[in-house]
XYZ file of C-alpha atoms in Angstrom:
269
model
C -36.182 17.862 59.698
C -36.597 21.602 60.360
C -34.498 22.631 57.365
C -36.491 20.266 55.148
C -39.729 21.834 56.374
C -38.441 25.348 55.693
C -37.125 24.617 52.213
C -39.289 21.758 50.974
C -36.170 19.716 50.108
C -35.155 16.638 52.114
C -31.409 17.242 51.743
C -31.500 21.020 52.185
C -29.148 23.033 54.369
C -29.550 26.683 55.284
C -26.680 29.079 55.920
C -25.888 29.669 59.608
C -28.782 27.418 60.630
C -29.312 26.999 64.372
C -32.240 25.914 66.503
C -33.350 25.868 70.131
C -36.097 23.805 71.728
C -38.239 26.231 73.707
C -40.960 23.860 74.903
C -41.921 20.189 74.830
C -45.511 19.060 75.393
C -46.125 15.340 75.642
C -49.166 13.260 76.539
C -48.489 9.574 77.315
C -50.203 7.383 74.780
C -51.098 10.389 72.646
C -49.215 13.083 70.768
C -45.952 14.876 71.439
C -45.399 18.450 70.306
C -42.185 20.487 70.283
C -41.798 24.238 69.796
C -38.538 25.394 68.202
C -36.881 28.757 67.710
C -34.795 28.608 64.540
C -32.290 31.056 63.055
C -30.751 31.059 59.605
C -29.466 33.380 56.911
C -30.838 34.043 53.442
C -28.297 36.106 51.545
C -27.457 38.994 53.827
C -30.689 38.704 55.817
C -30.774 37.024 59.228
C -34.109 35.258 59.811
C -35.677 34.083 63.092
C -38.705 31.780 62.998
C -40.766 29.824 65.475
C -41.724 26.349 64.263
C -44.022 23.777 65.845
C -43.678 20.044 65.154
C -46.131 17.351 66.261
C -46.871 13.707 65.609
C -50.598 14.378 66.098
C -52.718 13.635 63.007
C -53.260 17.175 61.725
C -53.563 18.613 58.248
C -50.824 21.153 57.533
C -48.854 22.195 54.492
C -45.729 20.283 55.596
C -45.820 16.552 56.398
C -42.532 14.701 56.917
C -41.892 11.004 57.459
C -39.527 10.242 60.310
C -39.103 6.501 60.775
C -42.583 5.095 61.358
C -44.011 8.494 62.340
C -45.487 11.322 60.307
C -44.464 14.725 61.628
C -46.543 17.803 60.875
C -44.704 21.141 61.024
C -46.019 24.685 60.814
C -44.676 28.175 61.275
C -46.192 29.975 64.258
C -48.859 31.374 64.381
C -50.379 29.256 61.564
C -51.717 26.609 63.990
C -53.944 24.215 61.987
C -56.387 23.715 64.889
C -56.551 27.374 65.960
C -57.596 29.339 62.863
C -57.833 32.669 64.738
C -54.383 32.525 66.356
C -52.705 34.472 63.554
C -55.255 37.268 63.875
C -54.881 37.345 67.670
C -51.110 37.713 67.330
C -51.480 40.535 64.789
C -51.258 43.922 66.575
C -53.831 45.265 64.149
C -56.544 42.924 65.433
C -56.762 44.141 69.053
C -56.468 47.716 67.805
C -59.703 47.166 65.913
C -61.375 45.729 69.029
C -60.212 48.142 71.729
C -60.375 51.275 69.588
C -57.286 52.609 71.385
C -53.557 52.718 70.633
C -51.836 49.429 71.419
C -49.045 49.761 73.977
C -47.993 46.091 74.093
C -49.083 42.550 73.238
C -47.837 39.327 74.827
C -48.628 35.685 74.148
C -49.303 34.525 77.713
C -50.428 30.969 76.987
C -49.939 28.750 73.963
C -50.757 25.072 73.882
C -50.444 24.005 70.235
C -53.636 22.580 68.731
C -55.592 23.488 71.895
C -55.701 27.095 73.062
C -53.856 30.373 73.474
C -54.261 33.657 75.354
C -52.878 36.999 74.179
C -52.651 39.911 76.616
C -53.155 43.332 75.049
C -52.406 46.594 76.842
C -53.862 49.665 75.205
C -54.412 53.022 76.238
C -53.258 56.186 76.953
C -50.055 55.284 78.758
C -51.140 57.056 81.953
C -54.281 54.911 82.276
C -53.704 51.670 80.331
C -56.389 49.045 79.874
C -55.736 45.292 79.759
C -57.688 43.094 77.363
C -57.371 39.358 76.785
C -57.807 37.571 73.472
C -58.732 33.952 74.122
C -58.034 31.667 71.156
C -59.997 28.397 71.051
C -60.691 25.452 68.809
C -63.916 26.265 66.925
C -65.715 23.208 68.280
C -65.440 24.351 71.926
C -66.432 28.001 71.415
C -70.128 27.559 72.273
C -69.382 25.808 75.573
C -66.780 28.352 76.662
C -69.068 31.246 75.714
C -71.839 29.663 77.765
C -69.601 29.575 80.820
C -68.368 33.142 80.400
C -71.923 34.440 79.976
C -73.059 32.522 83.032
C -70.491 34.262 85.230
C -70.911 37.656 83.578
C -74.674 37.551 84.171
C -73.989 36.799 87.860
C -71.704 39.835 88.099
C -68.602 37.720 88.731
C -66.664 37.656 85.461
C -66.173 40.150 82.635
C -68.578 40.274 79.725
C -67.463 39.132 76.282
C -66.502 42.242 74.338
C -66.170 40.540 70.973
C -66.814 37.025 69.683
C -65.596 35.348 66.526
C -67.295 31.918 66.173
C -64.155 30.690 64.397
C -62.464 30.666 67.813
C -61.723 34.103 69.294
C -63.112 35.709 72.455
C -62.134 39.206 73.574
C -62.502 39.907 77.298
C -61.661 42.774 79.605
C -59.515 42.059 82.637
C -61.623 40.887 85.570
C -61.532 43.286 88.543
C -59.696 42.364 91.720
C -56.625 40.269 92.442
C -55.995 36.633 91.570
C -56.153 34.304 94.564
C -52.872 32.667 93.547
C -51.155 36.084 93.562
C -52.563 36.897 96.998
C -51.398 33.573 98.449
C -47.927 33.908 96.914
C -47.544 37.492 98.158
C -48.585 36.453 101.670
C -46.047 33.592 101.669
C -43.301 36.025 100.643
C -44.291 38.490 103.349
C -45.224 41.103 100.750
C -48.880 41.359 101.776
C -51.136 40.859 104.748
C -52.769 37.551 105.685
C -54.356 35.683 102.773
C -58.137 35.395 102.555
C -59.504 33.129 105.276
C -61.908 30.202 104.923
C -64.977 32.397 105.441
C -63.971 34.681 102.576
C -63.338 31.702 100.288
C -66.707 30.132 101.172
C -68.424 33.468 100.587
C -66.826 33.627 97.145
C -68.087 30.125 96.352
C -71.582 31.112 97.525
C -71.583 33.880 94.898
C -71.349 31.321 92.095
C -74.639 30.964 90.220
C -76.528 27.755 90.895
C -76.469 26.923 87.176
C -72.785 25.977 87.428
C -73.969 22.647 88.843
C -75.452 21.851 85.436
C -72.110 22.290 83.663
C -69.962 19.267 82.765
C -67.629 18.461 85.650
C -63.984 19.396 85.258
C -61.764 16.493 86.447
C -59.886 17.135 89.671
C -56.099 16.776 89.819
C -56.338 13.609 91.899
C -58.612 11.945 89.343
C -55.710 12.232 86.862
C -52.980 10.946 89.181
C -52.221 7.931 86.958
C -51.849 10.170 83.897
C -49.457 12.572 85.611
C -47.485 9.726 87.181
C -46.953 8.141 83.758
C -45.971 11.498 82.267
C -43.442 12.135 85.054
C -41.920 8.670 84.650
C -41.644 9.209 80.907
C -39.872 12.532 81.496
C -37.639 11.388 84.388
C -37.145 7.618 83.980
C -34.249 7.549 86.472
C -36.690 8.590 89.203
C -39.409 6.119 88.196
C -39.555 4.184 91.520
C -39.846 7.360 93.575
C -42.420 8.891 91.232
C -44.552 5.750 91.233
C -44.383 5.615 95.022
C -45.603 9.212 95.241
C -48.399 8.485 92.758
C -49.501 5.443 94.742
C -49.518 7.470 97.956
C -51.650 10.210 96.383
C -54.112 7.594 95.138
C -54.225 6.014 98.605
C -54.987 9.360 100.249
C -57.609 10.228 97.619
C -59.382 6.929 98.231
C -59.226 7.465 102.002
C -60.618 11.010 101.696
C -63.167 10.684 98.859
C -63.832 14.428 98.773
C -60.383 14.926 97.251
C -61.205 12.685 94.322
C -64.856 13.646 94.051
C -63.980 17.304 93.839
C -64.452 18.145 90.156
C -64.703 21.864 89.482
C -67.639 22.555 87.157
C -66.590 26.212 86.896
C -63.290 25.317 85.187
C -63.348 26.726 81.657
C -61.163 24.153 79.884
């Protein structure tokens, strides 16, 4: 399948062809997407590519029939649903935004057809600056911008440095430490006590009141059935145990309604 996509010929073979699955993303009842790293030789040249294959109904240059499924395949970063991903992964793009020499770029997050985040470090080396390029589907840009501006105006989050309506936001790194990092460091004994309940409540009190008007972000417990089905699909040998755990979570969520009724309207996506 991968060699056919690369060559455009169904019976093609490439010299020294090899592949590795680097990630599998599957949604029960919806699409499955696989990211591959492929290697092959053209003449004397060794080539390494990253390919993405999905059975989602997307329009790309390569469509292959596999049994009763149609598989769409593209070469990263030409994601058909994220038109600005290629620009975000191009070192020349952040250079034009930050106006400083680029020290490093790293693709931190990539969910094909949905979103990506590229971390850019620029600088002088003695005082580097971190910038994030957030890649989005064009149809969700307005809503995400609204949320970022809401927090920036309240003095909580960083302002948007650059906006491309086609699906690219450029943001400075927010000041302070991530709560997850603080909790992990405290558990490892590498830091002092984690923030207490009063500090967490004070942080919540700083949120602007307008967040209550945002669409609610589903809580984890509201998606227990989805995650249970996904886990069973991934680990069928453990299906009874997984289903028992899912049922217990649902039982607890129903007994303590606050767990289930706890959507987070400040979640961005």
